JSON list of C-alpha atoms in Angstrom, two decimals:
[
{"chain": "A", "resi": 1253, "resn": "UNK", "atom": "CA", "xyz": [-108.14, -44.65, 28.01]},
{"chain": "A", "resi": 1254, "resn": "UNK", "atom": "CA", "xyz": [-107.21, -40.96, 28.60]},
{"chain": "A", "resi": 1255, "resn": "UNK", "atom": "CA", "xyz": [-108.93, -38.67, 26.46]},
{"chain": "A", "resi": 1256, "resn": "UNK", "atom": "CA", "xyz": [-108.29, -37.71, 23.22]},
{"chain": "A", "resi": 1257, "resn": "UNK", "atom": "CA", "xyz": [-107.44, -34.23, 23.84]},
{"chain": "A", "resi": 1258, "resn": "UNK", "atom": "CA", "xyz": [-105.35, -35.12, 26.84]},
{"chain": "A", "resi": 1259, "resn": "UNK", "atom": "CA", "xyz": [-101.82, -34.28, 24.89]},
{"chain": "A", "resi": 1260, "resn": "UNK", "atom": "CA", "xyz": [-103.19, -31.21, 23.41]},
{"chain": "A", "resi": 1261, "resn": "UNK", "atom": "CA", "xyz": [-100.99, -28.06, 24.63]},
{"chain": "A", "resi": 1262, "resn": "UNK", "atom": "CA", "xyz": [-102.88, -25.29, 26.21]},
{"chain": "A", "resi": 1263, "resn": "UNK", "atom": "CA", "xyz": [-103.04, -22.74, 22.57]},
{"chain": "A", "resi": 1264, "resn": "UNK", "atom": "CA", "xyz": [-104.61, -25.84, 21.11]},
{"chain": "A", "resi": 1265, "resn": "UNK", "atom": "CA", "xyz": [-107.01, -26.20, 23.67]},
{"chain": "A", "resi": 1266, "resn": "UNK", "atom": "CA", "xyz": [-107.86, -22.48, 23.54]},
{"chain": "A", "resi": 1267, "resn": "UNK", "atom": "CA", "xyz": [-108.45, -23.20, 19.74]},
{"chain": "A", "resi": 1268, "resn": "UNK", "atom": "CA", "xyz": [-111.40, -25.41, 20.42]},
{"chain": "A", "resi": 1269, "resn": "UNK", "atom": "CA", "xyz": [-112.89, -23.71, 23.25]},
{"chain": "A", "resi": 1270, "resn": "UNK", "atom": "CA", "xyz": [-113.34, -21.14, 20.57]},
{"chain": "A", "resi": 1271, "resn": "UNK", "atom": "CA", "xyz": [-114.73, -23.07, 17.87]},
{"chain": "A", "resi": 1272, "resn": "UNK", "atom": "CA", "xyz": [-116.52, -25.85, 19.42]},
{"chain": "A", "resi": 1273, "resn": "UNK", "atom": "CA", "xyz": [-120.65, -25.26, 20.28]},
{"chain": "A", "resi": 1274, "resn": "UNK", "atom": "CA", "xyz": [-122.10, -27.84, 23.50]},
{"chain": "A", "resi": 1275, "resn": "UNK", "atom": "CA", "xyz": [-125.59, -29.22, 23.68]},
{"chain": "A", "resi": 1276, "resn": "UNK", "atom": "CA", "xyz": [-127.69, -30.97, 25.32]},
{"chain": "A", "resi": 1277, "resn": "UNK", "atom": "CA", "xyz": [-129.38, -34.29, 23.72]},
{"chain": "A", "resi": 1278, "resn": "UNK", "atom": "CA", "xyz": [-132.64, -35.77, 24.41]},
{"chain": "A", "resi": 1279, "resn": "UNK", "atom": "CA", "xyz": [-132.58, -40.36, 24.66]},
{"chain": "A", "resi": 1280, "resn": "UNK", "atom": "CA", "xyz": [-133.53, -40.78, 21.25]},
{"chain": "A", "resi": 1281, "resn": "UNK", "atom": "CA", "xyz": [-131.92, -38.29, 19.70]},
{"chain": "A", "resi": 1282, "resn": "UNK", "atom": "CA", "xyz": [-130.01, -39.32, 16.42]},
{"chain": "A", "resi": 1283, "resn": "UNK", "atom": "CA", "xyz": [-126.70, -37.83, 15.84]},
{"chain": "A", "resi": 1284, "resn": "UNK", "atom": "CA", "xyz": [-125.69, -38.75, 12.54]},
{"chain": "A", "resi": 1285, "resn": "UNK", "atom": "CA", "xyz": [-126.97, -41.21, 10.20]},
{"chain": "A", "resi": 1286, "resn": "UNK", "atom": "CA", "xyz": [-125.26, -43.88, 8.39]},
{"chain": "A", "resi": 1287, "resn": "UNK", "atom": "CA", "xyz": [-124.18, -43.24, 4.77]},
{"chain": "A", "resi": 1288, "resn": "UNK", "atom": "CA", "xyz": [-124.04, -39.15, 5.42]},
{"chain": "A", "resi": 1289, "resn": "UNK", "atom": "CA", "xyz": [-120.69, -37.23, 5.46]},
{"chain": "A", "resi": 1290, "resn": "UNK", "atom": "CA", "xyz": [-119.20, -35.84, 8.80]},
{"chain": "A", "resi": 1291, "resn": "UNK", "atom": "CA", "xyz": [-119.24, -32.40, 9.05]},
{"chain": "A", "resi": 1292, "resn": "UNK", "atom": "CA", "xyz": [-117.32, -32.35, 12.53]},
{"chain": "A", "resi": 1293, "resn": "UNK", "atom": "CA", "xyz": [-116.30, -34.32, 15.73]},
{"chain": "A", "resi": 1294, "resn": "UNK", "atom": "CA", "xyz": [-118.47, -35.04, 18.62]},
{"chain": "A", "resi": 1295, "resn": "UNK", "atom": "CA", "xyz": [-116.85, -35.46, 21.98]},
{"chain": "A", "resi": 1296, "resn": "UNK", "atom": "CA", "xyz": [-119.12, -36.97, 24.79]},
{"chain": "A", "resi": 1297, "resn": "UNK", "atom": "CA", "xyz": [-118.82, -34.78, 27.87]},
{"chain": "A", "resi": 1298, "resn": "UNK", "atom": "CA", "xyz": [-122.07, -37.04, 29.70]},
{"chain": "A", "resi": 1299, "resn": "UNK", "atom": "CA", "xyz": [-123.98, -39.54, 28.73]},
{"chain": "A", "resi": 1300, "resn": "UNK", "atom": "CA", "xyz": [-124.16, -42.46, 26.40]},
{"chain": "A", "resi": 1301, "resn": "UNK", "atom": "CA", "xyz": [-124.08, -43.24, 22.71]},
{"chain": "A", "resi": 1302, "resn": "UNK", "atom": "CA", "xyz": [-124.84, -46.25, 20.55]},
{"chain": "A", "resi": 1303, "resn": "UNK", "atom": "CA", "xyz": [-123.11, -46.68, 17.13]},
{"chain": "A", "resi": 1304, "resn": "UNK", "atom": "CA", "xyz": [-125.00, -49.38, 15.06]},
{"chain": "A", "resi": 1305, "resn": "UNK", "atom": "CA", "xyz": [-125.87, -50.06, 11.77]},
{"chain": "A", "resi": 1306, "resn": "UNK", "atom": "CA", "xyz": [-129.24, -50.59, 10.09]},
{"chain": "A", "resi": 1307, "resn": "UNK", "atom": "CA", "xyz": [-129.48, -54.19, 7.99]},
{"chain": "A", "resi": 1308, "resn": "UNK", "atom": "CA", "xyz": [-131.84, -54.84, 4.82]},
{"chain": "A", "resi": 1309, "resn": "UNK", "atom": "CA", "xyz": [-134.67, -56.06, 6.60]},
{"chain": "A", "resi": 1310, "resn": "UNK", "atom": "CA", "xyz": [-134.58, -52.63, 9.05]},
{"chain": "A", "resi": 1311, "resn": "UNK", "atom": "CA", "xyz": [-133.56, -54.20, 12.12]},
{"chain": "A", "resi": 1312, "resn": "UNK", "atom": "CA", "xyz": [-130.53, -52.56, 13.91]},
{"chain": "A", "resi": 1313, "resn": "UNK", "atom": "CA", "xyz": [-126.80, -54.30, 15.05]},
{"chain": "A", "resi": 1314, "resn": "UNK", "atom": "CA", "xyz": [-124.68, -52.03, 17.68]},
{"chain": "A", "resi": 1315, "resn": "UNK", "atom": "CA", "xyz": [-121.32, -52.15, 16.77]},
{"chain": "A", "resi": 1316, "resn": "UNK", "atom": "CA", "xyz": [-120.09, -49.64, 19.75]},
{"chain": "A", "resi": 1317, "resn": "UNK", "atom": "CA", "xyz": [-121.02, -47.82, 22.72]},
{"chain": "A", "resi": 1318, "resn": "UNK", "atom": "CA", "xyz": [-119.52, -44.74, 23.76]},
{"chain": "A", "resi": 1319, "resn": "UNK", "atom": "CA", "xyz": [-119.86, -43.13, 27.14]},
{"chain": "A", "resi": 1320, "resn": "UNK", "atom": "CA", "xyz": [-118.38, -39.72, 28.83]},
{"chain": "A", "resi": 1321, "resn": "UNK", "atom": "CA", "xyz": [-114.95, -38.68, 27.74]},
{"chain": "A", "resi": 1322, "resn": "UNK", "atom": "CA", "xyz": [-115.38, -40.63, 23.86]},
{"chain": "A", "resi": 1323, "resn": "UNK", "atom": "CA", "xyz": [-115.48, -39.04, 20.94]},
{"chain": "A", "resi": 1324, "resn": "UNK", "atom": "CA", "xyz": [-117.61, -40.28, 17.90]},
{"chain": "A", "resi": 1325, "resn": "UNK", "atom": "CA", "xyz": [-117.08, -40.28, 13.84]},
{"chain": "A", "resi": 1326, "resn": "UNK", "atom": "CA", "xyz": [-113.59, -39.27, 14.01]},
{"chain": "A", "resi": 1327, "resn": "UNK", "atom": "CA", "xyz": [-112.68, -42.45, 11.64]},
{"chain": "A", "resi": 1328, "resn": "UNK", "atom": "CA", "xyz": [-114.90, -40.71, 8.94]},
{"chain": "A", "resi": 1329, "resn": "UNK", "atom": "CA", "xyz": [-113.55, -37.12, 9.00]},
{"chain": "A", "resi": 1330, "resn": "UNK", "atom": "CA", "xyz": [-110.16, -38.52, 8.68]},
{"chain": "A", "resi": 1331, "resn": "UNK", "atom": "CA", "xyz": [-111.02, -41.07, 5.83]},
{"chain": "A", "resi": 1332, "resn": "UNK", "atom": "CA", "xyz": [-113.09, -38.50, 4.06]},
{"chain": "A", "resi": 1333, "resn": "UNK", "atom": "CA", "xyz": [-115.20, -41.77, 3.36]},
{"chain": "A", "resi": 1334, "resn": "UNK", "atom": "CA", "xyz": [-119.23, -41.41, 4.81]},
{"chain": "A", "resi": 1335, "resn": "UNK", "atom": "CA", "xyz": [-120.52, -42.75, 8.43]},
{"chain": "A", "resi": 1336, "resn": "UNK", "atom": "CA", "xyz": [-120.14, -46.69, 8.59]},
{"chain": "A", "resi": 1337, "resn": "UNK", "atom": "CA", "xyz": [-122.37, -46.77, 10.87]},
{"chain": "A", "resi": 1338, "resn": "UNK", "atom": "CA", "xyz": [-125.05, -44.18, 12.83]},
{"chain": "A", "resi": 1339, "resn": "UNK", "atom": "CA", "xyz": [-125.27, -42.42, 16.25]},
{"chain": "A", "resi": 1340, "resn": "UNK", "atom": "CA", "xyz": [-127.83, -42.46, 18.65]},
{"chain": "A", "resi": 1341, "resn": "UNK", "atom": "CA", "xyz": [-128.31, -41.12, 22.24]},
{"chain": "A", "resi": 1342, "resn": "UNK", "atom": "CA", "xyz": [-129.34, -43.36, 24.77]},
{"chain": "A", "resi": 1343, "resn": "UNK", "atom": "CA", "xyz": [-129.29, -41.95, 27.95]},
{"chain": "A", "resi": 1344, "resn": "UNK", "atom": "CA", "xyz": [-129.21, -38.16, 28.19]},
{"chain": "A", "resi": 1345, "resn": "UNK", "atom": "CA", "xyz": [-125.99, -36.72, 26.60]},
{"chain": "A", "resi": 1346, "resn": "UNK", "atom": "CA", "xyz": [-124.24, -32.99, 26.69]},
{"chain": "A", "resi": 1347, "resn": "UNK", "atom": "CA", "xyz": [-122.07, -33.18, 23.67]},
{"chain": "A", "resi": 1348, "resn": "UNK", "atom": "CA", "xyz": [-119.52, -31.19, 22.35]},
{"chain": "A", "resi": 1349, "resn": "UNK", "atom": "CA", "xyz": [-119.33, -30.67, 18.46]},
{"chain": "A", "resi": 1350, "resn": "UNK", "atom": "CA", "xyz": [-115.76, -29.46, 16.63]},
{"chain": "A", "resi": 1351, "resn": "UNK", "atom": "CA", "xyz": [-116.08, -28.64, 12.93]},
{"chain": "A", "resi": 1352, "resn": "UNK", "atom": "CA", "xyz": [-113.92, -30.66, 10.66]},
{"chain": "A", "resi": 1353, "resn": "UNK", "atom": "CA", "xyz": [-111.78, -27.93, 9.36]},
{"chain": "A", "resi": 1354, "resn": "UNK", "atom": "CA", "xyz": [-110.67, -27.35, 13.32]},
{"chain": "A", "resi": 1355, "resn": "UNK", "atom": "CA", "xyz": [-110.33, -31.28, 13.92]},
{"chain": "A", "resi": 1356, "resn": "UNK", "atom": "CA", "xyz": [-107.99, -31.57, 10.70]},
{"chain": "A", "resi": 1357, "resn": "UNK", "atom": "CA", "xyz": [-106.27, -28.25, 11.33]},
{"chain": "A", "resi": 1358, "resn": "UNK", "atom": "CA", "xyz": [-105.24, -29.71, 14.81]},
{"chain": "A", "resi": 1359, "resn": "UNK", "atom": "CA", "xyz": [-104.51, -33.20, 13.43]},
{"chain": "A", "resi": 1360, "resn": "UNK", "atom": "CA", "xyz": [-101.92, -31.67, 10.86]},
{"chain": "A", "resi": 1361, "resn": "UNK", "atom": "CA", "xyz": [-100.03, -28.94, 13.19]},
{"chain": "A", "resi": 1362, "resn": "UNK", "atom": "CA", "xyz": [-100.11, -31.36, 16.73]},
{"chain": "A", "resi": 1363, "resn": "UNK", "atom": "CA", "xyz": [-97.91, -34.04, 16.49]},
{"chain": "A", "resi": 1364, "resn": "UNK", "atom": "CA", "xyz": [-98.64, -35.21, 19.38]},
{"chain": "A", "resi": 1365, "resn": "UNK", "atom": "CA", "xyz": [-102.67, -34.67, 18.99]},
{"chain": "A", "resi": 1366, "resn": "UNK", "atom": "CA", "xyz": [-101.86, -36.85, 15.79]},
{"chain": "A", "resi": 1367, "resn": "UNK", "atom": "CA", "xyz": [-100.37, -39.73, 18.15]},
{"chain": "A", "resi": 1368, "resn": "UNK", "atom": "CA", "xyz": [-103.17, -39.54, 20.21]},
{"chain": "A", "resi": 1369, "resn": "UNK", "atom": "CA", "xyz": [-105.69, -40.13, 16.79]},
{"chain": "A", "resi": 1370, "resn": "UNK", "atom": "CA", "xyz": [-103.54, -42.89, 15.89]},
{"chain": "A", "resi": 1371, "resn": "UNK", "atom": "CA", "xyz": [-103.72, -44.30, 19.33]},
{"chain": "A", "resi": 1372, "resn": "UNK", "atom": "CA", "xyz": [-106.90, -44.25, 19.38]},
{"chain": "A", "resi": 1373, "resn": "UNK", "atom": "CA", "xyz": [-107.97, -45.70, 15.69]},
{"chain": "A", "resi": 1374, "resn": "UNK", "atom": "CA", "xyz": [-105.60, -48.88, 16.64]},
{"chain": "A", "resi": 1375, "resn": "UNK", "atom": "CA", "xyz": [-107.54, -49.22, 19.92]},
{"chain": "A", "resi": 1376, "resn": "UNK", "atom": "CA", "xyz": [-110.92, -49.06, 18.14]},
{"chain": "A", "resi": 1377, "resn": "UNK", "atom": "CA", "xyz": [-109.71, -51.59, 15.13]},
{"chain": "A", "resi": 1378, "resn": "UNK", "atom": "CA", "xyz": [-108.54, -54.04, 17.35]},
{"chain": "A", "resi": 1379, "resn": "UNK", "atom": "CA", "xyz": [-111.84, -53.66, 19.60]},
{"chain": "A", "resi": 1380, "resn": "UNK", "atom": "CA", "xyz": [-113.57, -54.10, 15.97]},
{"chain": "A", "resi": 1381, "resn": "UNK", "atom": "CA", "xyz": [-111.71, -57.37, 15.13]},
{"chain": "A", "resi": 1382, "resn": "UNK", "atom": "CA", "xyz": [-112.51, -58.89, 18.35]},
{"chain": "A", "resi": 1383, "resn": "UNK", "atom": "CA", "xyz": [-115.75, -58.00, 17.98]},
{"chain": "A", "resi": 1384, "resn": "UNK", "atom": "CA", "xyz": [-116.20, -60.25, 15.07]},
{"chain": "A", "resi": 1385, "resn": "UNK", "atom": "CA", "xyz": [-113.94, -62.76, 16.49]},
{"chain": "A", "resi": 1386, "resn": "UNK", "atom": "CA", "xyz": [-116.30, -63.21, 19.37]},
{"chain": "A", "resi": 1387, "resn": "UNK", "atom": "CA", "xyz": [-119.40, -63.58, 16.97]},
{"chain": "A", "resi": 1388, "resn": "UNK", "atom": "CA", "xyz": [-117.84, -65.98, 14.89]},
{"chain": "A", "resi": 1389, "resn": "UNK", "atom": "CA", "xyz": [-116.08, -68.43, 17.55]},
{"chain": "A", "resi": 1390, "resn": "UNK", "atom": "CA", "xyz": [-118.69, -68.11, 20.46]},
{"chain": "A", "resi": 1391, "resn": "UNK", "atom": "CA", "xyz": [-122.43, -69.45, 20.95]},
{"chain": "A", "resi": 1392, "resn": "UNK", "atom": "CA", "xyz": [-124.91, -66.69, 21.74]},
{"chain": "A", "resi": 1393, "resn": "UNK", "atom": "CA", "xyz": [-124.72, -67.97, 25.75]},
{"chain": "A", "resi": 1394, "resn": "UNK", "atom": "CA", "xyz": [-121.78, -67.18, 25.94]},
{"chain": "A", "resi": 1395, "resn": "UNK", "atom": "CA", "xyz": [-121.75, -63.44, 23.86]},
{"chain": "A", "resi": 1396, "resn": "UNK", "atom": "CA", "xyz": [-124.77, -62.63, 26.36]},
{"chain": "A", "resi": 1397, "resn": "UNK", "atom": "CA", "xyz": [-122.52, -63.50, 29.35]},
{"chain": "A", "resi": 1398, "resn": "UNK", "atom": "CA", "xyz": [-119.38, -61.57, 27.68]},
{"chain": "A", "resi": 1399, "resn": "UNK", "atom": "CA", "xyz": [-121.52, -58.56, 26.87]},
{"chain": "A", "resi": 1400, "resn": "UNK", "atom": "CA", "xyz": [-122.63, -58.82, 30.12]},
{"chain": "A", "resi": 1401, "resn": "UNK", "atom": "CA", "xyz": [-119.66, -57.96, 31.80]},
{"chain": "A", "resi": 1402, "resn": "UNK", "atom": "CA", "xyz": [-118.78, -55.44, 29.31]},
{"chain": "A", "resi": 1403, "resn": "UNK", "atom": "CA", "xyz": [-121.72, -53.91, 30.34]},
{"chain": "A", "resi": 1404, "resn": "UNK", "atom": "CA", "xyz": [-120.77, -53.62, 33.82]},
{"chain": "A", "resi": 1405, "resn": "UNK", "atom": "CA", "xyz": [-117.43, -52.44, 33.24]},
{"chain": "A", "resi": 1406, "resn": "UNK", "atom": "CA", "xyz": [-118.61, -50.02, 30.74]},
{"chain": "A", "resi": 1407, "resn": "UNK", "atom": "CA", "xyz": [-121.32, -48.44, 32.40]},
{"chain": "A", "resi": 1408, "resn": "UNK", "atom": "CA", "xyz": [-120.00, -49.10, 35.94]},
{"chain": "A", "resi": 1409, "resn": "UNK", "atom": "CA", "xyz": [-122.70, -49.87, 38.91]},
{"chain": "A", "resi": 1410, "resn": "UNK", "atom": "CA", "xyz": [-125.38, -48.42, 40.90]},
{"chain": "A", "resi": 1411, "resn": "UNK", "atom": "CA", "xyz": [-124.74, -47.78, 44.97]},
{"chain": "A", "resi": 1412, "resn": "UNK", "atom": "CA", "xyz": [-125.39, -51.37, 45.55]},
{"chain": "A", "resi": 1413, "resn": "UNK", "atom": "CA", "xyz": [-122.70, -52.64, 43.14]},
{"chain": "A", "resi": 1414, "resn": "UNK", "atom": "CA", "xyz": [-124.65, -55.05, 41.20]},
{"chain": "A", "resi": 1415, "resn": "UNK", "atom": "CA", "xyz": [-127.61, -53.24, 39.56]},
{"chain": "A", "resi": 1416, "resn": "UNK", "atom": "CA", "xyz": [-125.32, -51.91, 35.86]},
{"chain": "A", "resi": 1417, "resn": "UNK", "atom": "CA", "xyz": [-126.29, -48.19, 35.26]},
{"chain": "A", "resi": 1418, "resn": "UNK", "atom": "CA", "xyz": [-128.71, -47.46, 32.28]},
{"chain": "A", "resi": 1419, "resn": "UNK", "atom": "CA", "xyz": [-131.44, -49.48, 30.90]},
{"chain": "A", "resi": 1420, "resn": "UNK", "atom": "CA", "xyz": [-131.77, -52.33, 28.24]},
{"chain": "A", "resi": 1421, "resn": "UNK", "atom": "CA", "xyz": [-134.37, -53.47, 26.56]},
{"chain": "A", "resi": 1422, "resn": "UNK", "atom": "CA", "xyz": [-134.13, -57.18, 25.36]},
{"chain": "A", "resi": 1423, "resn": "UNK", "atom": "CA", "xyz": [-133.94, -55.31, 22.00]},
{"chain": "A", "resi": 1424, "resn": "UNK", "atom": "CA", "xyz": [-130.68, -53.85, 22.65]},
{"chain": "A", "resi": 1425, "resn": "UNK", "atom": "CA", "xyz": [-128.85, -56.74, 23.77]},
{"chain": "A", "resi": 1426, "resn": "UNK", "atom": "CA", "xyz": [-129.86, -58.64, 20.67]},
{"chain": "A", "resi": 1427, "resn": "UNK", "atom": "CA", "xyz": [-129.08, -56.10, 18.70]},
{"chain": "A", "resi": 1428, "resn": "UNK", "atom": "CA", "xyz": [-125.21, -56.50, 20.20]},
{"chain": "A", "resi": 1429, "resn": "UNK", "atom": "CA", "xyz": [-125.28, -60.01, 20.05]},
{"chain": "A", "resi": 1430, "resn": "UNK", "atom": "CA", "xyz": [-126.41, -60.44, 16.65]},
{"chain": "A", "resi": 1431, "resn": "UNK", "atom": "CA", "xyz": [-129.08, -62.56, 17.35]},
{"chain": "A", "resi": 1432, "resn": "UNK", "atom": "CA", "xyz": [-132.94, -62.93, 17.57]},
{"chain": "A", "resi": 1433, "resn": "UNK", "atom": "CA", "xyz": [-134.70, -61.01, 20.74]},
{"chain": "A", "resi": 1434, "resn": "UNK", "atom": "CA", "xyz": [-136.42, -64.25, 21.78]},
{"chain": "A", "resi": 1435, "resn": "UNK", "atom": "CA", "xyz": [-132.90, -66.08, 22.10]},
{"chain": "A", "resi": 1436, "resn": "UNK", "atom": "CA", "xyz": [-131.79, -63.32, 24.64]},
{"chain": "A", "resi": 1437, "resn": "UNK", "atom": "CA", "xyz": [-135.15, -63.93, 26.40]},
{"chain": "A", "resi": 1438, "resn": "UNK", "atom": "CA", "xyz": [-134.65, -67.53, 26.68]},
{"chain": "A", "resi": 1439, "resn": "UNK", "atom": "CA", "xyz": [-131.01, -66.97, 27.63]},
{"chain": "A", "resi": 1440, "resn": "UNK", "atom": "CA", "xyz": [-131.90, -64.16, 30.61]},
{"chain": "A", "resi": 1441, "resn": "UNK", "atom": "CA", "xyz": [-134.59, -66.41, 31.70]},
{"chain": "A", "resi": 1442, "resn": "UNK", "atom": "CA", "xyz": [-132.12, -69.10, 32.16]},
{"chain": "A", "resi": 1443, "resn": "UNK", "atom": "CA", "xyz": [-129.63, -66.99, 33.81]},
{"chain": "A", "resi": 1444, "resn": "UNK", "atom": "CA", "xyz": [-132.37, -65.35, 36.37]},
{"chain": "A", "resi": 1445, "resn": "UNK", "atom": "CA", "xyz": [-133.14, -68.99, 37.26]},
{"chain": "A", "resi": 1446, "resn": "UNK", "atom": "CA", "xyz": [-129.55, -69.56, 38.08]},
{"chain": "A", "resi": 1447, "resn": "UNK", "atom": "CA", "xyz": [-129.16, -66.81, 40.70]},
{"chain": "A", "resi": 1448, "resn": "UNK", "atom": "CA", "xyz": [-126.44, -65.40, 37.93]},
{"chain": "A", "resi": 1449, "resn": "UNK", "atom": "CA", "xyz": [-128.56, -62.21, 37.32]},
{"chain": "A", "resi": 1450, "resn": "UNK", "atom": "CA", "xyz": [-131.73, -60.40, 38.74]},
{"chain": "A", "resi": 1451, "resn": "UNK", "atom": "CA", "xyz": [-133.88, -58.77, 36.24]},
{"chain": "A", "resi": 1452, "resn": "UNK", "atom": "CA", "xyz": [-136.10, -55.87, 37.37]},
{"chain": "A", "resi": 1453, "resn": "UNK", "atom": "CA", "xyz": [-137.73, -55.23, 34.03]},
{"chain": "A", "resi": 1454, "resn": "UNK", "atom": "CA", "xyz": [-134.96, -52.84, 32.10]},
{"chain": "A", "resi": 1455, "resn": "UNK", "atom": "CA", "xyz": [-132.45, -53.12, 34.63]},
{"chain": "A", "resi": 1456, "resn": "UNK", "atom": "CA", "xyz": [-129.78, -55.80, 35.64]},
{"chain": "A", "resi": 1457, "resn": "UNK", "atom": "CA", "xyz": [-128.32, -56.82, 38.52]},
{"chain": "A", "resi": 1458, "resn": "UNK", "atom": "CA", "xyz": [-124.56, -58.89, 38.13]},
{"chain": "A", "resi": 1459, "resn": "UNK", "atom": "CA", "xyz": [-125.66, -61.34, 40.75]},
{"chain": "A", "resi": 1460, "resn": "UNK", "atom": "CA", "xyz": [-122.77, -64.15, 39.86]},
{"chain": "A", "resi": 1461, "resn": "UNK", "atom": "CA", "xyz": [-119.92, -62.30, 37.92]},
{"chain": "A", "resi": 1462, "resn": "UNK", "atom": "CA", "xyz": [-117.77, -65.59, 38.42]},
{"chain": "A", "resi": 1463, "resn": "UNK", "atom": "CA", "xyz": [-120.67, -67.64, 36.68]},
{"chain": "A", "resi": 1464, "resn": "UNK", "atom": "CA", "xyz": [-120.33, -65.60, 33.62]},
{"chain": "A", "resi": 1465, "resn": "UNK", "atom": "CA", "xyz": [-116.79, -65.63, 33.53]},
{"chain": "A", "resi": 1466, "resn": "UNK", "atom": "CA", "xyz": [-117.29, -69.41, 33.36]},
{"chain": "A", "resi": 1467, "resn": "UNK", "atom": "CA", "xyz": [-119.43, -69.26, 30.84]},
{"chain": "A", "resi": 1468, "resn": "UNK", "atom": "CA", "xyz": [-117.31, -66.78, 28.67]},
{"chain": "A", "resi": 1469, "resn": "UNK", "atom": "CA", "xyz": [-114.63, -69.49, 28.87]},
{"chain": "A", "resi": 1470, "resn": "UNK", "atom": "CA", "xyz": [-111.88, -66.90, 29.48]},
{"chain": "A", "resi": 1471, "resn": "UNK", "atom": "CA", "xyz": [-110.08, -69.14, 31.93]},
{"chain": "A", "resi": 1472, "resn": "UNK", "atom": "CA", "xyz": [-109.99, -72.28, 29.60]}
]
């Protein structure tokens, strides 16, 4: 998808450049937390983010990633409602922050920038209902094989176009999947046995990308 601020004419764009502030973030680094009220827009320039949220008994779901070019807790400045969810850097991120009074100035006077939001919040809803679609209707094999892929596509490849960009602990991908961390070790260990994927301790190679399609079911 093309940026948010892609339809933005150039005396809007001069507008931000003179309110927004860049930094860089440490892997680790928390954003925003869950439950507090947005005070502005971040905008990815590089790097990665995780969006997940924190259940009773402390242990963490991801409900997005977002990677150069995204922008994050635009859905709660708009609302006026708190962060769903929180924000955490995982690999390490220069990111742009616009105060909300900037954001919402733009979003009122730019038709066009207002499209663009709308665009955008459909995209992410939809993404959202699948999401859950997925969770409810598919065994954890094939969610692991699914995320998989999304992985891949999301991240893109290393120079040998197999090994996905970034690390993941086992952690993580239970965390997406819903599910317990020994599941996904039991499932990774099957799939390393099957020549599918190589595991070189947080990285992945996408040995067999037709073997996971399979096992996604997408062509039944």
């Amino acid at each position: 998808m093309l940026s948010i601020f892609s339809e933005l004419d150039p005396a809007d764009v001069e507008k931000i450049s003179l309110h927004k502030g860049c930094n860089f973030h440490k892997a680790g680094q928390i954003l925003f937390q869950e439950g507090g009220y947005p005070a502005g827009l971040y905008c990815i320039n590089r790097g990665k983010i995780k969006l997940y949220k924190t259940g009773r008994d402390g242990k963490e779901q991801i409900v997005r990633l977002a990677k150069d070019g995204d922008v994050v807790g635009y859905r709660s400045l708009i609302s006026g409602q708190p962060y769903s969810a929180s924000a955490a850097v995982t690999d390490d991120a220069a990111i742009c922050f616009i105060p909300k009074d900037t954001f919402l100035s733009l979003l009122k006077e730019s038709d066009s920038f207002n499209a663009r939001v709308m665009e955008i919040l459909c995209h992410d809803i939809a993404t959202a209902e699948q999401r859950q679609l997925s969770l409810a209707q598919r065994s954890v094999k094939e969610r692991l094989a699914e995320t998989l892929l999304m992985l891949k596509e999301f991240y893109g490849v290393e120079d040998d176009g197999v090994t996905i960009k970034g690390t993941f602990t086992r952690e993580d991908l239970a965390s997406m999947l819903g599910t317990a961390t020994e599941t996904v070790i039991r499932l990774l260990s099957e799939f390393n046995k099957k020549k599918i994927i190589e595991l070189d301790h947080k990285k992945i190679r996408i040995a067999n990308s037709s073997a996971l399609l399979r096992i996604t079911h997408v062509f039944d």
